[in-house]
CSV table of C-alpha atoms in Angstrom, one decimal:
chain,number,residue,atom,x,y,z
X,15,MET,CA,16.2,12.6,30.2
X,16,THR,CA,17.2,9.0,29.6
X,17,GLU,CA,20.0,8.8,27.1
X,18,VAL,CA,20.3,5.9,24.7
X,19,ILE,CA,23.1,4.9,22.3
X,20,VAL,CA,21.9,2.5,19.6
X,21,ALA,CA,24.7,0.7,17.6
X,22,GLY,CA,23.4,-0.1,14.1
X,23,ALA,CA,21.2,1.9,11.8
X,24,GLY,CA,19.8,-1.1,10.1
X,25,LEU,CA,16.2,-2.1,10.3
X,26,SER,CA,15.9,-3.0,14.0
X,27,GLY,CA,18.2,-0.2,15.1
X,28,SER,CA,16.3,2.5,13.3
X,29,LEU,CA,12.9,1.1,14.4
X,30,VAL,CA,13.9,0.8,18.1
X,31,ALA,CA,15.2,4.4,17.9
X,32,ILE,CA,11.7,5.5,16.8
X,33,TYR,CA,10.0,3.7,19.7
X,34,LEU,CA,12.4,5.1,22.3
X,35,ALA,CA,12.2,8.7,20.9
X,36,ARG,CA,8.4,8.5,21.2
X,37,ARG,CA,8.9,7.5,24.8
X,38,GLY,CA,10.9,10.7,25.4
X,39,TYR,CA,14.4,9.2,25.4
X,40,GLY,CA,17.3,11.0,23.9
X,41,VAL,CA,18.5,8.6,21.2
X,42,ARG,CA,21.8,8.6,19.2
X,43,VAL,CA,22.5,6.0,16.6
X,44,VAL,CA,26.0,5.1,15.5
X,45,GLU,CA,26.5,3.1,12.3
X,46,ARG,CA,29.8,1.9,10.7
X,47,ARG,CA,28.5,2.1,7.2
X,48,PRO,CA,27.7,5.3,5.2
X,49,ASP,CA,24.1,6.7,5.2
X,50,PRO,CA,22.2,4.0,3.2
X,51,ARG,CA,20.0,6.8,1.7
X,52,GLU,CA,23.1,8.2,0.0
X,53,SER,CA,25.5,5.3,-0.4
X,54,THR,CA,25.8,3.4,-3.7
X,55,ALA,CA,27.8,0.6,-2.2
X,56,GLU,CA,26.4,-2.8,-2.7
X,57,GLY,CA,25.0,-4.4,0.5
X,58,ARG,CA,22.4,-6.9,1.5
X,59,SER,CA,19.4,-6.3,-0.7
X,60,ILE,CA,17.4,-9.5,-0.3
X,61,ASN,CA,13.7,-8.5,-0.5
X,62,LEU,CA,11.8,-8.9,2.6
X,63,GLY,CA,8.4,-10.5,3.2
X,64,MET,CA,6.5,-8.6,5.8
X,65,SER,CA,4.2,-10.7,7.9
X,66,GLN,CA,1.9,-9.9,10.8
X,67,ARG,CA,4.6,-9.3,13.3
X,68,GLY,CA,6.4,-6.7,11.2
X,69,ILE,CA,3.2,-5.1,10.1
X,70,GLN,CA,2.1,-4.7,13.7
X,71,ALA,CA,5.3,-2.9,14.6
X,72,LEU,CA,5.1,-0.5,11.7
X,73,ARG,CA,1.5,0.2,12.6
X,74,GLU,CA,2.5,1.0,16.2
X,75,VAL,CA,5.1,3.7,15.1
X,76,GLY,CA,2.8,5.2,12.5
X,77,LEU,CA,4.8,4.1,9.4
X,78,LEU,CA,2.5,1.4,7.9
X,79,HIS,CA,0.4,3.8,5.8
X,80,VAL,CA,3.6,5.4,4.4
X,81,LEU,CA,5.2,2.1,3.4
X,82,TRP,CA,2.0,0.2,2.2
X,83,PRO,CA,2.1,1.7,-1.3
X,84,LYS,CA,5.7,0.4,-1.7
X,85,THR,CA,4.7,-3.2,-0.9
X,86,THR,CA,3.6,-6.0,-3.2
X,87,PRO,CA,1.2,-8.6,-1.8
X,88,MET,CA,2.2,-12.2,-2.0
X,89,ARG,CA,-0.9,-14.5,-1.7
X,90,GLY,CA,1.0,-17.7,-1.9
X,91,ARG,CA,3.9,-19.7,-3.4
X,92,MET,CA,4.2,-20.2,-7.2
X,93,VAL,CA,6.2,-23.3,-7.6
X,94,HIS,CA,8.1,-23.7,-10.9
X,95,ALA,CA,8.5,-27.5,-11.6
X,96,PRO,CA,11.4,-28.9,-13.6
X,97,ASP,CA,9.2,-29.5,-16.6
X,98,GLY,CA,8.3,-25.8,-16.7
X,99,THR,CA,4.8,-26.0,-15.3
X,100,GLN,CA,3.7,-23.8,-12.5
X,101,SER,CA,1.4,-24.5,-9.5
X,102,PHE,CA,0.1,-22.0,-7.0
X,103,HIS,CA,-0.1,-22.8,-3.3
X,104,PRO,CA,-2.0,-20.2,-1.2
X,105,TYR,CA,-0.6,-19.1,2.2
X,106,GLY,CA,-3.9,-19.2,3.9
X,107,THR,CA,-7.7,-19.3,3.6
X,108,GLU,CA,-8.5,-15.7,4.5
X,109,ASP,CA,-7.8,-12.5,2.5
X,110,HIS,CA,-5.5,-11.1,5.2
X,111,GLN,CA,-3.3,-14.3,5.3
X,112,ILE,CA,-0.8,-13.0,2.8
X,113,LEU,CA,2.8,-11.6,2.9
X,114,HIS,CA,3.9,-8.3,1.6
X,115,SER,CA,7.2,-7.9,-0.3
X,116,ILE,CA,9.2,-4.7,0.2
X,117,LEU,CA,12.7,-3.6,-0.7
X,118,ARG,CA,15.1,-3.6,2.2
X,119,ASP,CA,16.7,-0.3,1.2
X,120,GLU,CA,13.4,1.5,0.9
X,121,LEU,CA,12.2,0.2,4.3
X,122,ASN,CA,15.5,1.2,5.9
X,123,ALA,CA,15.4,4.7,4.4
X,124,ALA,CA,11.8,5.2,5.6
X,125,LEU,CA,12.7,4.1,9.2
X,126,ILE,CA,15.7,6.5,9.3
X,127,ASP,CA,13.6,9.4,8.0
X,128,LYS,CA,11.0,8.8,10.6
X,129,ALA,CA,13.6,8.5,13.4
X,130,GLU,CA,15.2,11.8,12.4
X,131,ALA,CA,11.8,13.4,12.4
X,132,LYS,CA,11.5,12.3,16.0
X,133,GLY,CA,14.7,13.9,16.9
X,134,VAL,CA,17.1,10.9,16.7
X,135,ARG,CA,20.7,11.7,15.9
X,136,PHE,CA,22.5,9.5,13.4
X,137,ASP,CA,26.3,9.3,13.1
X,138,PHE,CA,27.1,7.3,10.0
X,139,ALA,CA,30.6,6.0,9.2
X,140,HIS,CA,31.2,5.6,13.0
X,141,LYS,CA,32.6,2.2,13.9
X,142,VAL,CA,32.1,0.8,17.4
X,143,THR,CA,35.5,-0.2,18.7
X,144,GLY,CA,34.8,-0.7,22.4
X,145,LEU,CA,32.1,-1.0,25.1
X,146,ASP,CA,32.2,-0.2,28.8
X,147,LYS,CA,29.2,-2.2,30.0
X,148,ALA,CA,29.5,-0.9,33.6
X,149,LEU,CA,29.0,2.8,32.7
X,150,PRO,CA,27.6,2.1,30.0
X,151,ALA,CA,29.5,3.7,27.1
X,152,VAL,CA,30.6,2.9,23.6
X,153,THR,CA,33.9,3.9,22.0
X,154,VAL,CA,33.5,4.8,18.3
X,155,ALA,CA,36.0,5.8,15.6
X,156,ASN,CA,35.0,8.3,12.9
X,157,PRO,CA,36.1,8.3,9.3
X,158,ALA,CA,39.2,10.3,10.2
X,159,GLY,CA,40.2,7.7,12.8
X,160,GLU,CA,39.4,9.9,15.7
X,161,VAL,CA,38.2,8.0,18.7
X,162,GLN,CA,35.4,9.2,21.0
X,163,GLU,CA,33.7,7.7,24.1
X,164,LEU,CA,29.9,8.1,24.1
X,165,LYS,CA,28.2,7.7,27.5
X,166,ALA,CA,24.5,6.9,28.0
X,167,ASP,CA,22.0,5.3,30.4
X,168,LEU,CA,21.4,2.4,28.0
X,169,VAL,CA,23.3,0.9,25.1
X,170,ILE,CA,21.4,-1.2,22.5
X,171,GLY,CA,23.3,-3.5,20.2
X,172,ALA,CA,21.4,-3.7,17.0
X,173,ASP,CA,24.5,-4.1,14.9
X,174,GLY,CA,23.7,-7.4,13.1
X,175,ALA,CA,24.8,-11.0,13.2
X,176,PHE,CA,28.5,-10.0,13.6
X,177,SER,CA,27.7,-7.5,16.4
X,178,ALA,CA,30.6,-5.6,17.9
X,179,VAL,CA,28.5,-4.8,20.9
X,180,ARG,CA,27.7,-8.5,21.5
X,181,GLY,CA,31.4,-9.4,21.4
X,182,HIS,CA,32.2,-6.8,24.1
X,183,LEU,CA,29.1,-7.6,26.1
X,184,LEU,CA,30.0,-11.3,26.4
X,185,LYS,CA,33.7,-10.7,27.2
X,186,GLY,CA,34.5,-11.9,30.7
X,187,GLU,CA,31.0,-13.3,31.3
X,188,ARG,CA,29.9,-16.9,31.8
X,189,ALA,CA,28.2,-16.6,28.4
X,190,GLU,CA,26.9,-19.0,25.8
X,191,PHE,CA,27.4,-18.4,22.2
X,192,TYR,CA,26.5,-20.5,19.2
X,193,GLN,CA,27.2,-19.7,15.6
X,194,GLU,CA,26.6,-21.9,12.6
X,195,PHE,CA,27.3,-21.2,9.0
X,196,MET,CA,25.2,-23.0,6.5
X,197,ASP,CA,27.1,-25.0,3.9
X,198,TRP,CA,25.0,-23.2,1.3
X,199,GLY,CA,25.4,-19.6,0.2
X,200,TYR,CA,23.4,-17.3,-2.1
X,201,LYS,CA,23.6,-14.9,-5.0
X,202,GLU,CA,21.0,-12.4,-6.1
X,203,ILE,CA,19.7,-11.8,-9.6
X,204,THR,CA,16.9,-9.6,-11.0
X,205,ILE,CA,14.1,-11.1,-13.1
X,206,PRO,CA,12.6,-8.6,-15.5
X,207,TYR,CA,8.9,-8.3,-16.0
X,208,HIS,CA,7.5,-11.3,-17.8
X,209,GLU,CA,3.9,-12.3,-18.4
X,210,ARG,CA,4.6,-15.8,-16.9
X,211,THR,CA,5.7,-14.4,-13.5
X,212,ARG,CA,2.5,-13.7,-11.5
X,213,LEU,CA,3.4,-10.8,-9.3
X,214,GLU,CA,1.2,-11.6,-6.3
X,215,ALA,CA,3.2,-14.7,-5.3
X,216,LEU,CA,6.5,-15.8,-3.9
X,217,HIS,CA,8.2,-17.7,-6.7
X,218,LEU,CA,10.1,-20.9,-6.0
X,219,TRP,CA,12.3,-23.1,-8.1
X,220,PRO,CA,13.0,-26.1,-5.9
X,221,GLY,CA,15.9,-28.0,-7.6
X,222,ARG,CA,17.6,-31.2,-6.7
X,223,THR,CA,20.8,-29.4,-5.8
X,224,GLY,CA,19.6,-25.8,-5.6
X,225,LEU,CA,16.8,-23.5,-4.7
X,226,VAL,CA,15.7,-20.1,-6.1
X,227,VAL,CA,13.3,-17.8,-4.2
X,228,ALA,CA,12.0,-14.7,-5.9
X,229,HIS,CA,10.1,-11.8,-4.3
X,230,PRO,CA,7.9,-9.5,-6.5
X,231,ASN,CA,8.6,-5.8,-6.7
X,232,TYR,CA,5.9,-3.1,-7.3
X,233,ASP,CA,7.7,-2.2,-10.6
X,234,GLY,CA,6.9,-5.6,-12.1
X,235,THR,CA,10.3,-7.2,-11.6
X,236,LEU,CA,11.3,-10.0,-9.2
X,237,THR,CA,14.3,-10.0,-7.0
X,238,ALA,CA,15.5,-13.6,-6.9
X,239,THR,CA,17.9,-15.3,-4.5
X,240,VAL,CA,19.8,-18.3,-5.8
X,241,PHE,CA,20.8,-20.7,-3.0
X,242,LEU,CA,23.5,-23.3,-3.8
X,243,PRO,CA,26.0,-25.4,-1.8
X,244,PHE,CA,29.5,-23.9,-1.6
X,245,GLU,CA,31.1,-27.2,-2.5
X,246,GLY,CA,30.3,-30.4,-4.5
X,247,PRO,CA,28.1,-31.1,-7.6
X,248,GLY,CA,26.2,-28.0,-8.7
X,249,SER,CA,28.0,-25.8,-6.2
X,250,PHE,CA,29.3,-22.2,-6.4
X,251,ALA,CA,32.8,-23.8,-6.5
X,252,GLU,CA,31.9,-25.6,-9.8
X,253,LEU,CA,29.8,-22.9,-11.5
X,254,THR,CA,32.6,-20.6,-12.5
X,255,THR,CA,32.2,-20.5,-16.3
X,256,PRO,CA,29.3,-19.4,-18.6
X,257,ASP,CA,28.8,-22.9,-20.0
X,258,ARG,CA,28.6,-24.5,-16.6
X,259,VAL,CA,26.2,-21.9,-15.2
X,260,ALA,CA,23.9,-22.1,-18.3
X,261,ALA,CA,23.9,-25.9,-18.2
X,262,HIS,CA,23.2,-26.1,-14.5
X,263,CYS,CA,20.4,-23.5,-14.5
X,264,ALA,CA,18.7,-25.2,-17.5
X,265,ALA,CA,18.8,-28.6,-15.8
X,266,GLU,CA,17.7,-27.4,-12.3
X,267,PHE,CA,15.5,-24.4,-13.0
X,268,SER,CA,14.0,-25.1,-16.4
X,269,ASP,CA,12.2,-21.9,-17.2
X,270,LEU,CA,14.5,-19.5,-15.4
X,271,PRO,CA,16.8,-18.9,-18.4
X,272,GLU,CA,13.8,-18.0,-20.5
X,273,LEU,CA,12.7,-15.5,-17.9
X,274,VAL,CA,16.2,-14.0,-17.4
X,275,PRO,CA,18.0,-13.5,-20.7
X,276,ASN,CA,21.2,-12.3,-19.0
X,277,LEU,CA,21.0,-14.9,-16.2
X,278,VAL,CA,24.6,-16.2,-16.8
X,279,ASP,CA,26.1,-12.7,-16.7
X,280,GLN,CA,24.2,-11.7,-13.5
X,281,PHE,CA,25.2,-15.0,-11.8
X,282,LEU,CA,28.9,-14.6,-12.6
X,283,ALA,CA,29.0,-10.9,-11.8
X,284,HIS,CA,27.4,-11.0,-8.3
X,285,PRO,CA,29.2,-12.0,-5.1
X,286,VAL,CA,28.3,-15.0,-3.0
X,287,GLY,CA,26.8,-14.3,0.4
X,288,ASN,CA,27.0,-16.4,3.6
X,289,LEU,CA,24.0,-17.6,5.7
X,290,VAL,CA,24.5,-17.8,9.5
X,291,THR,CA,22.4,-18.6,12.5
X,292,ILE,CA,23.3,-17.3,15.9
X,293,ARG,CA,22.1,-17.8,19.5
X,294,THR,CA,23.6,-16.1,22.5
X,295,ASN,CA,23.0,-15.9,26.3
X,296,PRO,CA,22.7,-13.5,27.9
X,297,TRP,CA,21.1,-10.8,25.8
X,298,GLN,CA,21.5,-8.0,28.4
X,299,HIS,CA,23.7,-6.8,31.2
X,300,ASP,CA,22.5,-5.1,34.5
X,301,GLY,CA,20.0,-2.9,32.8
X,302,LYS,CA,22.7,-1.1,30.9
X,303,VAL,CA,23.2,-3.0,27.6
X,304,VAL,CA,20.8,-5.1,25.6
X,305,LEU,CA,20.9,-6.9,22.2
X,306,ILE,CA,18.1,-7.0,19.7
X,307,GLY,CA,17.5,-8.4,16.2
X,308,ASP,CA,20.3,-10.3,14.5
X,309,ALA,CA,22.8,-9.3,17.2
X,310,ALA,CA,20.8,-11.5,19.6
X,311,HIS,CA,19.3,-14.2,17.3
X,312,ALA,CA,20.3,-14.2,13.6
X,313,VAL,CA,18.4,-17.0,11.7
X,314,TYR,CA,18.5,-18.5,8.3
X,315,PRO,CA,16.1,-16.6,5.9
X,316,PHE,CA,13.9,-19.6,4.9
X,317,TYR,CA,10.9,-18.8,7.2
X,318,GLY,CA,10.9,-15.2,6.2
X,319,GLN,CA,10.9,-14.1,9.9
X,320,GLY,CA,14.3,-12.5,10.4
X,321,MET,CA,13.1,-8.9,10.0
X,322,ASN,CA,9.7,-9.7,11.4
X,323,ALA,CA,11.2,-11.2,14.6
X,324,ALA,CA,13.6,-8.2,14.9
X,325,PHE,CA,10.6,-5.8,14.6
X,326,GLU,CA,8.8,-7.8,17.2
X,327,ASP,CA,11.8,-7.4,19.5
X,328,CYS,CA,11.5,-3.6,19.2
X,329,SER,CA,7.8,-3.7,20.0
X,330,VAL,CA,8.2,-6.0,23.0
X,331,LEU,CA,11.2,-4.0,24.3
X,332,ASP,CA,9.2,-0.8,24.2
X,333,LYS,CA,6.5,-2.3,26.2
X,334,CYS,CA,8.9,-3.7,28.8
X,335,LEU,CA,10.4,-0.3,29.3
X,336,ALA,CA,7.0,1.3,29.8
X,337,GLY,CA,7.2,1.1,33.5
X,338,GLY,CA,10.4,3.2,33.7
X,339,ASP,CA,12.5,0.6,35.4
X,340,ILE,CA,15.2,-0.2,32.8
X,341,VAL,CA,16.8,-3.0,34.8
X,342,ALA,CA,13.6,-4.9,35.3
X,343,GLY,CA,12.5,-4.1,31.7
X,344,LEU,CA,15.6,-5.6,30.1
X,345,ARG,CA,15.3,-8.8,32.2
X,346,GLU,CA,11.6,-9.1,31.3
X,347,PHE,CA,12.4,-8.5,27.6
X,348,GLU,CA,15.0,-11.3,27.5
X,349,ARG,CA,12.7,-13.7,29.5
X,350,LEU,CA,9.9,-13.1,27.0
X,351,ARG,CA,11.9,-13.2,23.8
X,352,ARG,CA,14.9,-15.6,24.0
X,353,PRO,CA,13.1,-18.9,24.3
X,354,HIS,CA,10.9,-18.1,21.3
X,355,THR,CA,13.6,-16.9,19.0
X,356,ASP,CA,15.5,-20.1,19.8
X,357,VAL,CA,12.5,-22.0,18.5
X,358,LEU,CA,12.5,-19.8,15.4
X,359,ALA,CA,16.1,-20.7,14.6
X,360,GLU,CA,15.1,-24.4,14.5
X,361,LEU,CA,12.0,-23.7,12.4
X,362,SER,CA,14.1,-21.7,9.9
X,363,LYS,CA,16.5,-24.6,9.4
X,364,GLN,CA,13.6,-27.0,8.9
X,365,ASN,CA,11.8,-24.8,6.4
X,366,PHE,CA,14.8,-24.8,4.1
X,367,LEU,CA,14.3,-28.5,3.6
X,368,GLU,CA,10.6,-28.0,3.1
X,369,LEU,CA,11.2,-25.3,0.4
X,370,ARG,CA,13.9,-27.3,-1.3
X,371,ASP,CA,12.5,-30.8,-1.1
X,372,GLY,CA,9.0,-30.6,0.2
X,373,MET,CA,7.5,-28.5,-2.6
X,374,ARG,CA,8.5,-31.3,-5.0
X,375,SER,CA,6.8,-34.0,-2.9
X,376,PRO,CA,3.2,-34.8,-3.6
X,377,LEU,CA,2.7,-36.2,-0.1
X,378,PHE,CA,4.1,-33.0,1.5
X,379,VAL,CA,1.9,-30.8,-0.7
X,380,ALA,CA,-1.2,-32.9,0.1
X,381,ARG,CA,-0.5,-32.5,3.8
X,382,LYS,CA,-0.2,-28.7,3.4
X,383,LYS,CA,-3.6,-28.7,1.6
X,384,ALA,CA,-5.1,-30.8,4.4
X,385,ASP,CA,-3.8,-28.3,6.9
X,386,LEU,CA,-5.5,-25.5,5.1
X,387,LEU,CA,-8.7,-27.4,4.7
X,388,LEU,CA,-9.0,-28.2,8.4
X,389,HIS,CA,-8.3,-24.6,9.2
X,390,GLN,CA,-11.1,-23.5,6.8
X,391,LEU,CA,-13.5,-26.1,8.4
X,392,PHE,CA,-12.5,-25.5,12.0
X,393,PRO,CA,-10.9,-22.0,12.1
X,394,ASN,CA,-10.9,-21.8,15.9
X,395,ALA,CA,-9.7,-25.4,16.6
X,396,TRP,CA,-7.2,-25.9,13.9
X,397,THR,CA,-4.5,-23.5,12.7
X,398,PRO,CA,-1.5,-24.6,10.6
X,399,LEU,CA,2.0,-23.8,12.0
X,400,TYR,CA,2.8,-21.5,9.1
X,401,THR,CA,-0.4,-19.5,9.6
X,402,MET,CA,0.5,-19.0,13.3
X,403,ILE,CA,4.0,-17.9,12.5
X,404,ALA,CA,3.3,-15.6,9.6
X,405,HIS,CA,-0.2,-14.4,10.1
X,406,THR,CA,-0.5,-14.0,13.8
X,407,THR,CA,1.7,-12.7,16.7
X,408,THR,CA,1.5,-15.9,18.6
X,409,PRO,CA,4.9,-16.5,20.3
X,410,TYR,CA,7.0,-18.9,18.2
X,411,GLY,CA,7.3,-21.5,20.9
X,412,ASP,CA,3.6,-21.5,21.6
X,413,ALA,CA,2.9,-21.8,17.9
X,414,LEU,CA,5.1,-24.9,17.6
X,415,ALA,CA,3.7,-26.5,20.7
X,416,ARG,CA,0.1,-26.1,19.3
X,417,ALA,CA,1.2,-27.5,15.9
X,418,ARG,CA,2.7,-30.5,17.6
X,419,ARG,CA,-0.6,-31.1,19.5
X,420,GLN,CA,-2.5,-30.9,16.2
X,421,ASP,CA,0.0,-33.3,14.6
X,422,ARG,CA,-0.7,-35.8,17.3
X,423,VAL,CA,-4.5,-35.4,16.8
X,424,LEU,CA,-4.2,-35.9,13.1
X,425,ALA,CA,-2.0,-38.9,13.6
X,426,ALA,CA,-4.6,-40.4,15.9
X,427,LEU,CA,-7.4,-39.7,13.5
X,428,SER,CA,-5.5,-41.2,10.7
X,429,THR,CA,-4.9,-44.4,12.7
X,430,VAL,CA,-8.6,-44.6,13.6
X,431,ALA,CA,-9.5,-44.1,10.0
X,432,ALA,CA,-7.1,-46.7,8.8
X,433,MET,CA,-8.4,-49.2,11.4
X,434,ALA,CA,-12.0,-48.5,10.4
X,435,MET,CA,-11.1,-49.0,6.7
X,436,THR,CA,-9.3,-52.2,7.4
X,437,ALA,CA,-12.3,-53.5,9.4
X,438,LEU,CA,-14.7,-52.5,6.6
X,439,LEU,CA,-12.7,-54.3,4.0
X,440,ALA,CA,-12.4,-57.4,6.2
X,441,THR,CA,-16.2,-57.4,6.6
X,442,ARG,CA,-16.8,-57.1,2.9
X,443,SER,CA,-14.3,-59.9,2.2
X,444,LYS,CA,-16.1,-62.3,4.6
X,445,ARG,CA,-19.4,-61.5,2.9
X,446,GLN,CA,-18.0,-62.3,-0.5
X,447,VAL,CA,-16.7,-65.8,0.6
X,448,PRO,CA,-19.1,-68.5,-0.7
């Protein structure tokens, strides 16, 4: 039996364990944190928006029907303007072109339960302290500080953006590693049920010096993420007193204080999180070690594709291993995935500006509406970039290449239309000359 050690019992680690257990592999997962199903420690809880890539992976492992009742559909963006008015912007033109909000903790618990039911062993509170990529084997320390070497046929690093496996994998290699911290951070707040917060939408408050994004929960609440710069005007460094927080939120996010009576208390009580994007090369070593998810390609959260891309990694890796040749399978996996997740990293950075600034721009909103109209009129010939990313499994790089071709076509048509209008006006002007 092929033995696999997975480092990380988060979303991608638990999911890949299910895939490999179904394939008949013996799978053992080691995780430095306590069991998330039992722990009360505060961790990342940003709500997740499941799109087609994530949905497809959950369908493949037979979990979609279990999780579906715990999701809340998001049919578009509800933009809260500075004057308190709201405008709804649909994600697509078809009923299926929507996102589904789900709590990270509930999703993670369901994945672990499913993996255990498939015979996967989980060792929680076991920290990876070393990697022998030639064997391969990982060295782990248990809560008592006892160190143990675990040997396997394959080690999978699914241990997040600050992956211990990745650090050991790249050591001594002619490797490339890029890490960028955003100069903005985030805090989370809970928005209680309110009649003004339509549940079937992702809520946005695009401010001049801040951004709030809120996902709906099936209990009627919203989990909101407040994004602000670390330094400068309206930053986390400045907003340290109740008066400053209250004044800033009233000025930037006009109706948020009304929706969240204890907004100031929540803001001051919650910690500030960092946002990081990571690219690395290589992802694998000699058919013995491979990275997936954030360990390979952490991205900013503004395209809502971090979890979806990680789940797609698991699905693609499973298919690459189907032939039984692990060495060839890992090489093919990296070849298929790395160029496209590099594209996703750039798209995620760009979408931050679109969410923060674009949704306040009439020209930007008009362009988005034109994109959807063209897709509705010519569904096979014209597909908006967001639709390809969120509502299909088109590889990210292919989606961007097609969107750029469409942009060139639209620019050419706009030029032709402008020239025709200019000629028409000139003809009319000559006719009116006595």
